[in-house]
Coordinates of C-alpha atoms in Angstrom, one line a residue:
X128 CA 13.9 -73.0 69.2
X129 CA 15.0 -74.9 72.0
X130 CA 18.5 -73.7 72.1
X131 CA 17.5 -69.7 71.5
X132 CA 15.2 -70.2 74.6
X133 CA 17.4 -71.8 76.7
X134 CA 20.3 -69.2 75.4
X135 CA 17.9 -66.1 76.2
X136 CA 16.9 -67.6 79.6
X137 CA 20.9 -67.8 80.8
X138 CA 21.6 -64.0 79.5
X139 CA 18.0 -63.1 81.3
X140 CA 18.5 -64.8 84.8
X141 CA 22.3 -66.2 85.0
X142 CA 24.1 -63.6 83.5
X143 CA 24.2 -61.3 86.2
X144 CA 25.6 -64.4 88.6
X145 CA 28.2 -65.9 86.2
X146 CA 31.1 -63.5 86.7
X147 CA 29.9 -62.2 90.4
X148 CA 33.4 -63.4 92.8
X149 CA 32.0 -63.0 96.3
X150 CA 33.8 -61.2 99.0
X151 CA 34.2 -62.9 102.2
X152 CA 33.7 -59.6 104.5
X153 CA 30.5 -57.5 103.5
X154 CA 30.3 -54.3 104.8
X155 CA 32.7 -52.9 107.2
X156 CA 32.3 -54.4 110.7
X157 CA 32.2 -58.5 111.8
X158 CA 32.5 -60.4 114.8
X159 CA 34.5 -63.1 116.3
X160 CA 32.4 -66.2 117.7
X161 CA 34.8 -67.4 119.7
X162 CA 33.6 -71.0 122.2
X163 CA 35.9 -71.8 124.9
X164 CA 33.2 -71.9 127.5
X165 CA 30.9 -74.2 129.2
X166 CA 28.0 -71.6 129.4
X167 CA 27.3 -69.9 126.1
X168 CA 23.8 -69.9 124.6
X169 CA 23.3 -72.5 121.7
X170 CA 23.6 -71.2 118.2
X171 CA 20.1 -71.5 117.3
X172 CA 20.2 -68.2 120.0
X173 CA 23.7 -67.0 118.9
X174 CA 21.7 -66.4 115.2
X175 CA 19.2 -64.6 117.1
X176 CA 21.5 -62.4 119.0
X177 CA 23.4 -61.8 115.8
X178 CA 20.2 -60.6 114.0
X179 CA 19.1 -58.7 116.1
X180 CA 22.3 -56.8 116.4
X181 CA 22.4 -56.9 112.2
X182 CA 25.8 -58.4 112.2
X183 CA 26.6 -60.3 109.1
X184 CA 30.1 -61.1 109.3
X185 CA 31.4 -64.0 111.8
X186 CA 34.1 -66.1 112.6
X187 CA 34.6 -69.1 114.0
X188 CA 38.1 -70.8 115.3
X189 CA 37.2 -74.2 113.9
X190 CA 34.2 -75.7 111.6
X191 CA 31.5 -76.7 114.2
X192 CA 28.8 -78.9 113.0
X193 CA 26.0 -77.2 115.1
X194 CA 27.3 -74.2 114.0
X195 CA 27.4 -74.2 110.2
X196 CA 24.1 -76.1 110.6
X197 CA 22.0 -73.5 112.8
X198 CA 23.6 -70.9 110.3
X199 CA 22.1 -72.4 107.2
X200 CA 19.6 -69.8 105.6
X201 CA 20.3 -67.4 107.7
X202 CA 22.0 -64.9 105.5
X203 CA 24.7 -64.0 108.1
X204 CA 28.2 -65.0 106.5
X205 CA 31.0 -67.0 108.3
X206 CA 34.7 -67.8 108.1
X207 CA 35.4 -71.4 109.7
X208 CA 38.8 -72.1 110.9
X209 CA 41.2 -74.7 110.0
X210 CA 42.7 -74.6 113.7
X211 CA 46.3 -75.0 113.8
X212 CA 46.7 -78.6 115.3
X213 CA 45.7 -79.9 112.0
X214 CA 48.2 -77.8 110.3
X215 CA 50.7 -80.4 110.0
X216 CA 48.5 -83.6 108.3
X217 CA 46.8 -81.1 105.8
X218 CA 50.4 -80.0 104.6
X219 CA 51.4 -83.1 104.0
X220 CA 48.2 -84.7 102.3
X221 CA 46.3 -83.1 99.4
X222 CA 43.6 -86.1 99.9
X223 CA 43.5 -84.9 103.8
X224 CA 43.1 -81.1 102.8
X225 CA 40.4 -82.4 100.4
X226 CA 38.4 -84.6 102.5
X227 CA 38.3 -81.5 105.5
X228 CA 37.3 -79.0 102.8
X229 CA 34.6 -81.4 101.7
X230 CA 33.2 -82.6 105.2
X231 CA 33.5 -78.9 106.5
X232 CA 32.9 -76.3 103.8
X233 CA 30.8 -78.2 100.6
X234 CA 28.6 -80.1 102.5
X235 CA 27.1 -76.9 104.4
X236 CA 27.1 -75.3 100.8
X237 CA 25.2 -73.3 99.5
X238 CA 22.4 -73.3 102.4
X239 CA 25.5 -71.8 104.9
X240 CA 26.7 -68.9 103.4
X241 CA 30.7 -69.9 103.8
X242 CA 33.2 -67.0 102.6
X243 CA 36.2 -68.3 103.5
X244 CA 38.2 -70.7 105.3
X245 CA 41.2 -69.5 107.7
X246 CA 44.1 -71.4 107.9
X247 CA 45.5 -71.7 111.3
X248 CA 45.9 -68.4 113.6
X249 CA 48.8 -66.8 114.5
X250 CA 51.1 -68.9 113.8
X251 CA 53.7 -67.0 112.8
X252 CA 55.8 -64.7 114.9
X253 CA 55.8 -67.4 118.2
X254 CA 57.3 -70.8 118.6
X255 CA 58.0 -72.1 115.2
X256 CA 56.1 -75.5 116.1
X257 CA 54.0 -74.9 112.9
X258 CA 55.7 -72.8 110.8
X259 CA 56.6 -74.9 108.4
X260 CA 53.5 -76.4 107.9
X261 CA 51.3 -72.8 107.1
X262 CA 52.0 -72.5 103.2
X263 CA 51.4 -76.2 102.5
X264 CA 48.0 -76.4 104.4
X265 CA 47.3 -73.1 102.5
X266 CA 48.0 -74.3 99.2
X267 CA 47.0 -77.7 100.0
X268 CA 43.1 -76.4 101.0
X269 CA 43.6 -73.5 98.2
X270 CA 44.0 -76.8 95.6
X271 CA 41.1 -78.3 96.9
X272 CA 38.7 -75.8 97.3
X273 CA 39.5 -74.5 93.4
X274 CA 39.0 -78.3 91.9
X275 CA 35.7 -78.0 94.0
X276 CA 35.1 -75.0 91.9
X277 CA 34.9 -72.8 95.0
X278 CA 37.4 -70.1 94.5
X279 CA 35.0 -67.4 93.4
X280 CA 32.9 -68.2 96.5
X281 CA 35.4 -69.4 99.2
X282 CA 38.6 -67.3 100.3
X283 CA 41.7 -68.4 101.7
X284 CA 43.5 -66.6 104.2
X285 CA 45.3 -66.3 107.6
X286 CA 45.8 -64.5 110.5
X287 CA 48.8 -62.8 112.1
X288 CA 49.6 -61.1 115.5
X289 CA 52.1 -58.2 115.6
X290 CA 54.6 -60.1 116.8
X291 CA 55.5 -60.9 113.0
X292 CA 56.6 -57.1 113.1
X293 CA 60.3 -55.9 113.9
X294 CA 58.8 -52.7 115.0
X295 CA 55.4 -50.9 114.3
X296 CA 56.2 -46.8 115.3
X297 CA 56.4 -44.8 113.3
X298 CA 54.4 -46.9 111.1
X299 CA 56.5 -46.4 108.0
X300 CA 59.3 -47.8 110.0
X301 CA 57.5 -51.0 110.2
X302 CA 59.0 -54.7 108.8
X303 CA 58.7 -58.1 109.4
X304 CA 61.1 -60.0 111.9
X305 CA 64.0 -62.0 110.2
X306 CA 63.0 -64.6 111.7
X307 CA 59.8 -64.8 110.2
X308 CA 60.2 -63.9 106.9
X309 CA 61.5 -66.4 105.7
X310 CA 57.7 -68.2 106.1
X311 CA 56.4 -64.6 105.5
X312 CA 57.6 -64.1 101.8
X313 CA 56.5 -67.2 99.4
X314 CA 52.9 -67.0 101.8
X315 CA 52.3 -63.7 100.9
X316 CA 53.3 -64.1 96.9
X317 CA 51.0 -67.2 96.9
X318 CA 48.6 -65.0 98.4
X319 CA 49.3 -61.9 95.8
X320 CA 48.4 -64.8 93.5
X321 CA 45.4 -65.7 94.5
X322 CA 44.1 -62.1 95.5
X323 CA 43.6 -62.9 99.7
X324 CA 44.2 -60.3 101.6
X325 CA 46.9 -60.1 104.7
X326 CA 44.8 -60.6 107.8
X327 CA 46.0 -58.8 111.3
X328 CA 44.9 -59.1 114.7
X329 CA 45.4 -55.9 115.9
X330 CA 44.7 -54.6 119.8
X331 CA 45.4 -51.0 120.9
X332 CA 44.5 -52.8 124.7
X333 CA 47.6 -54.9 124.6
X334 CA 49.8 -52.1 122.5
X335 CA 48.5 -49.4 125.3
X336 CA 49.1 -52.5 128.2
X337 CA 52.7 -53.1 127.3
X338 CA 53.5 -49.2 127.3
X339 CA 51.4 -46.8 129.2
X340 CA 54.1 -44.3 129.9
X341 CA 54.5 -43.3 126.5
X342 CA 50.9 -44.1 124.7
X343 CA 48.0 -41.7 125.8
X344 CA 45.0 -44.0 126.5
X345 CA 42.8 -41.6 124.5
X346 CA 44.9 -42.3 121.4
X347 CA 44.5 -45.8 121.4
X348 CA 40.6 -45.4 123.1
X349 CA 39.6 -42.9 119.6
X350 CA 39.2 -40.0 122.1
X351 CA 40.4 -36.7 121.3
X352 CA 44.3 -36.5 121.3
X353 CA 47.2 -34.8 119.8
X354 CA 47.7 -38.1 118.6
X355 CA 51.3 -39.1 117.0
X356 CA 53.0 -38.1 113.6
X357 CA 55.0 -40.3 111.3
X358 CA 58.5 -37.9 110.8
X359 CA 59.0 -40.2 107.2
X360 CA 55.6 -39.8 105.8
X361 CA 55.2 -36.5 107.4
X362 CA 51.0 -38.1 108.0
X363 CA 48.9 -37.8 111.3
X364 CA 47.5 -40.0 113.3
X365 CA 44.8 -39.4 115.8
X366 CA 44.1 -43.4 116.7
X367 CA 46.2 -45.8 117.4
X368 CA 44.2 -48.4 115.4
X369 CA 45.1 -46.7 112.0
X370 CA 48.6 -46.5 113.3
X371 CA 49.1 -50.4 113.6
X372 CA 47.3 -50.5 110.0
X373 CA 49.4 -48.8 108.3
X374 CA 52.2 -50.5 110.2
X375 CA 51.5 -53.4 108.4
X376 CA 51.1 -51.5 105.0
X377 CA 54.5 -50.5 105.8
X378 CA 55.7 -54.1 106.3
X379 CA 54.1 -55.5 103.2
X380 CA 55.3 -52.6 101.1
X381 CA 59.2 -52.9 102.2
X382 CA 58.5 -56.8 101.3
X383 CA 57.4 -56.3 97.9
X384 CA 53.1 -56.3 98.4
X385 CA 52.2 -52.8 98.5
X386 CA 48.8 -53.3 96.5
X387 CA 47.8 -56.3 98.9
X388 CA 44.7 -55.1 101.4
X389 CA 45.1 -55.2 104.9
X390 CA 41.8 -56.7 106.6
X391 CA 41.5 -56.5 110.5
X392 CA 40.8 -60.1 112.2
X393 CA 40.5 -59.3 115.6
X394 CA 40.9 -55.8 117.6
X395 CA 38.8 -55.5 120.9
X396 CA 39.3 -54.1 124.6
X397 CA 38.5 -56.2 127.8
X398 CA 36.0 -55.3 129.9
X399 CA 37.7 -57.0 133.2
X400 CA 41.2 -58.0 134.1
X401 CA 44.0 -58.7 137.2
X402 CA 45.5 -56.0 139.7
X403 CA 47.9 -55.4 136.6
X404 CA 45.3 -54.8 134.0
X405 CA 44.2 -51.6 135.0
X406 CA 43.0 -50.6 132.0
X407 CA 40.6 -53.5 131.7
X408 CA 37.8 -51.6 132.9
X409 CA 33.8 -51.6 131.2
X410 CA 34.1 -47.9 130.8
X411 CA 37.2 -48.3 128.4
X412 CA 36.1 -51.7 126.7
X413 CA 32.9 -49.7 126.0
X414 CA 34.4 -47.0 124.8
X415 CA 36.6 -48.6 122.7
X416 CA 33.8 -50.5 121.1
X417 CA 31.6 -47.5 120.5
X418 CA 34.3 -45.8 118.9
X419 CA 35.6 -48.5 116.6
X420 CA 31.7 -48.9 115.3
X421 CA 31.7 -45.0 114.5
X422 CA 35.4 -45.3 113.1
X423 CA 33.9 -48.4 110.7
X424 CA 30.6 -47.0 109.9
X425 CA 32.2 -44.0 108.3
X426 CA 34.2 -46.4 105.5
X427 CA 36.9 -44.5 104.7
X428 CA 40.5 -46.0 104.8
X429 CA 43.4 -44.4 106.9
X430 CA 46.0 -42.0 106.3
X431 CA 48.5 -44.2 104.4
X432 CA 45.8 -45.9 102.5
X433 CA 42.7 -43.4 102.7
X434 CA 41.3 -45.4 99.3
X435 CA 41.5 -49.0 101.5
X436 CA 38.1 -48.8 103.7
X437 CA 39.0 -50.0 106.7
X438 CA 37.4 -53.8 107.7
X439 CA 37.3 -55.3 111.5
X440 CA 35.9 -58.2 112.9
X441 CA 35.4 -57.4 116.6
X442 CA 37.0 -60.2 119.7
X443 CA 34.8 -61.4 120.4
X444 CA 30.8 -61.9 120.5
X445 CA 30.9 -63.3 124.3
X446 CA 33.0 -64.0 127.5
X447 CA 34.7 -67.0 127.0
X448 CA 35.1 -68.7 131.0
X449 CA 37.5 -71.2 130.0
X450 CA 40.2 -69.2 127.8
X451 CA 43.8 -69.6 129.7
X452 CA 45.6 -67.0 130.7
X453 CA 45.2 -63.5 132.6
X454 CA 41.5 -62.5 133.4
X455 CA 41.5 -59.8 130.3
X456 CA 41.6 -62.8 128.2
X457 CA 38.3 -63.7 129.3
X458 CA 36.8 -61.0 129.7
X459 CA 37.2 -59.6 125.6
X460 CA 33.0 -60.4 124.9
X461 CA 30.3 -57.2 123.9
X462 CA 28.1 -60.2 125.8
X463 CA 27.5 -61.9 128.6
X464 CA 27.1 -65.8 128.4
X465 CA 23.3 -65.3 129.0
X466 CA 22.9 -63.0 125.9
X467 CA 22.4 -59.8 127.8
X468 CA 25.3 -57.1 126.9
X469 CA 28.4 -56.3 128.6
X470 CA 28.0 -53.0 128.0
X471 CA 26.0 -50.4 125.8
X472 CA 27.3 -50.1 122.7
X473 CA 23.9 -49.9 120.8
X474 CA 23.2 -53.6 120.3
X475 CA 20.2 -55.5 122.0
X476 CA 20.2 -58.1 124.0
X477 CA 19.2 -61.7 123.5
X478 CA 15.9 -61.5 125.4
X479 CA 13.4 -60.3 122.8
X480 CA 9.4 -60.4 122.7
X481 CA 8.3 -62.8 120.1
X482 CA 6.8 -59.9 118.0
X483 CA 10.6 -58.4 117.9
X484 CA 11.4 -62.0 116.5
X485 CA 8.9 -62.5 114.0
X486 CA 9.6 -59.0 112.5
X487 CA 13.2 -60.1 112.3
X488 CA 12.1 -63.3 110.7
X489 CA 10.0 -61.1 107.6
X490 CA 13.0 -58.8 107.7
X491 CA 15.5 -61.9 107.0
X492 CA 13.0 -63.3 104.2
X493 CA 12.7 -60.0 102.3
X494 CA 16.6 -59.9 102.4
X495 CA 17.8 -62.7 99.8
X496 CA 21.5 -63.4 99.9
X497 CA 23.5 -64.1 97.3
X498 CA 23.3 -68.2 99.3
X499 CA 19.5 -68.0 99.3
X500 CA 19.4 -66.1 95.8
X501 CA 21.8 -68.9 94.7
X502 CA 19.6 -71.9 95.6
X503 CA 16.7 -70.4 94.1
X504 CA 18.2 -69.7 90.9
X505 CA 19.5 -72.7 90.4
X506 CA 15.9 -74.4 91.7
X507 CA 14.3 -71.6 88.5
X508 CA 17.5 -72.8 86.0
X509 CA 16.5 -76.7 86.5
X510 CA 13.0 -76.3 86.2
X511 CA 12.9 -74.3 83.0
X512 CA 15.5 -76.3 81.7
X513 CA 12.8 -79.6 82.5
X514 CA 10.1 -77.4 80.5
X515 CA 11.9 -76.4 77.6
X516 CA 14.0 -79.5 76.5
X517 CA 10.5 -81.7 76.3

């Protein structure tokens, strides 16, 4: 009698659970929480400002403590980073690999809703100074997290710039560089393996930046256009976004991975820049913004792949003060530091009334995610269990 009841409570309550794998991006649109800056609000705010805009998907360049801990019940889902000066020891060191994916991603488990870990960003397609160490810290952290029993919950992937391309126009023209593929190939058939998807940072700003004699601003701003055809595939493209998409369909098909999905890991448009980033402006950086939300809210895919629904985590979630480089680099954030926006692009502010947060509060209880649902269940399975075996 024991046994039956214990048999019919699994098919009644854990059933449904057993087989789910969990999807690191929900939805269609995420954000980059990005943290080189003396002046951002703590993330016991950030959560607030996150909720209130009803953004679920983040990511993070590292695995923060306060972070990960403020984010615990929260509901909102997070990739940490592996950043790439540890590239080299986790390579090298199973043990090292497992005691990062242990301190960093179980230990925040299942409280902080972790989808998956990125390894490194953008390393290819610059200096080589750690090439050579990507596929071992991705299989190395891959081994780990599956003899945790985490790779149904936790995906592994990496980011890439364009620069791994040869060429992205026409987008059917599009390959890797020699020089990169070399490191390209056995990372994307462990990949294919392990079902991650290929991860691009993709910026119609710098593409429109580097060229503004021959790409119309409204192309790469989704404003009305004539917008560009590809003469191989004979398909039309009225953004440019879509275009450097299927760019890097075009890459991963001529390579041998034409089922792999393409997820965007960073696209935005700054707001501010130097006397030679005149396209840096609030009006275009909102724009820009506003149109990628309508582009993502409609979930359909793009003209190579209109059955892949297009997926984008926004750069970035704030104005970082202390990133290096040209002003644009600093300038990427749909907020300022204080929480207020940088533009209107339909999200609220930080500054709320504490009505406003208490409705958000009953809003987040009602909503049970699969962390939260997880917790409980397994709270419900050990308690019946105690009940039943007496």
């Amino acid at each position: 009698m024991k046994i039956l009841r214990v048999s019919l409570f699994f098919f009644i309550f854990l059933a449904p659970f057993a087989f789910v794998t969990v999807q690191a991006f929900t939805g269609t649109y995420g954000i980059n929480y990005g943290r080189i800056a003396n002046n951002l609000p703590s993330p016991d705010e950030v959560v607030t400002l996150l909720k209130a805009a009803k953004i679920r998907n983040v990511r993070i360049y590292d695995a923060d403590q306060s972070v990960l801990k403020e984010f615990s019940g929260t509901g909102l889902e997070i990739v940490v980073g592996l950043p790439n000066g540890n590239l080299r020891d986790v390579s090298a060191d199973g043990d090292h690999a497992m005691n990062w994916v242990q301190d960093n991603v179980l230990a925040y488990l299942p409280d902080t809703c972790i989808r998956g870990i990125a390894i490194g960003n953008e390393v290819l397609g610059g200096s080589d100074q750690f090439s050579g160490f990507l596929l071992g810290a991705v299989k190395n952290v891959y081994d780990a997290v599956n003899k945790l029993k985490l790779s149904d919950v936790v995906q592994i992937t990496t980011a890439h710039s364009q620069a791994v391309f040869a060429n992205s126009f026409p987008p059917s023209s599009c390959v890797f560089q020699d020089n990169v593929v070399q490191y390209m190939k056995p990372l994307l058939e462990f990949f294919s393996q392990i079902g991650s998807p290929f991860c691009l940072n993709a910026y119609p700003f710098l593409a429109y930046m580097y060229d503004p004699e021959h790409i119309d601003i409204n192309y790469a701003l989704f404003l009305p256009t004539e917008g560009a055809n590809d003469p191989k595939t004979k398909l039309h493209y009225d953004n440019l976004l879509d275009a450097q998409i299927d760019a890097a369909y075009a890459a991963l098909e001529d390579a041998g991975f034409k089922k792999m999905e393409v997820i965007v890991t960073e696209t935005g448009w700054a707001s501010h820049g130097d006397e030679n980033e005149s396209a840096a402006t609030v009006d275009n950086a909102r724009t820009y913004n506003y149109n990628l939300r309508k582009r993502l809210a409609k979930m359909k895919g793009t003209p190579l792949r209109p059955k892949n629904v297009v997926r984008a985590y926004v750069f970035a979630l704030f104005n970082e003060n202390l990133k290096p480089g040209p002003t644009s680099e600093r300038n990427f954030g749909l907020f300022k530091p204080d929480g207020s926006i940088s533009y209107d692009i339909g999200f609220p502010g930080l500054k709320s009334s504490s009505a406003d947060s208490l409705l958000l509060s009953l809003k987040d209880n009602r909503g049970c995610s699969w962390c939260g649902c997880y917790s409980i269940i397994l709270t419900m399975a050990t308690a019946f269990l105690l009940v039943f075996s007496r």
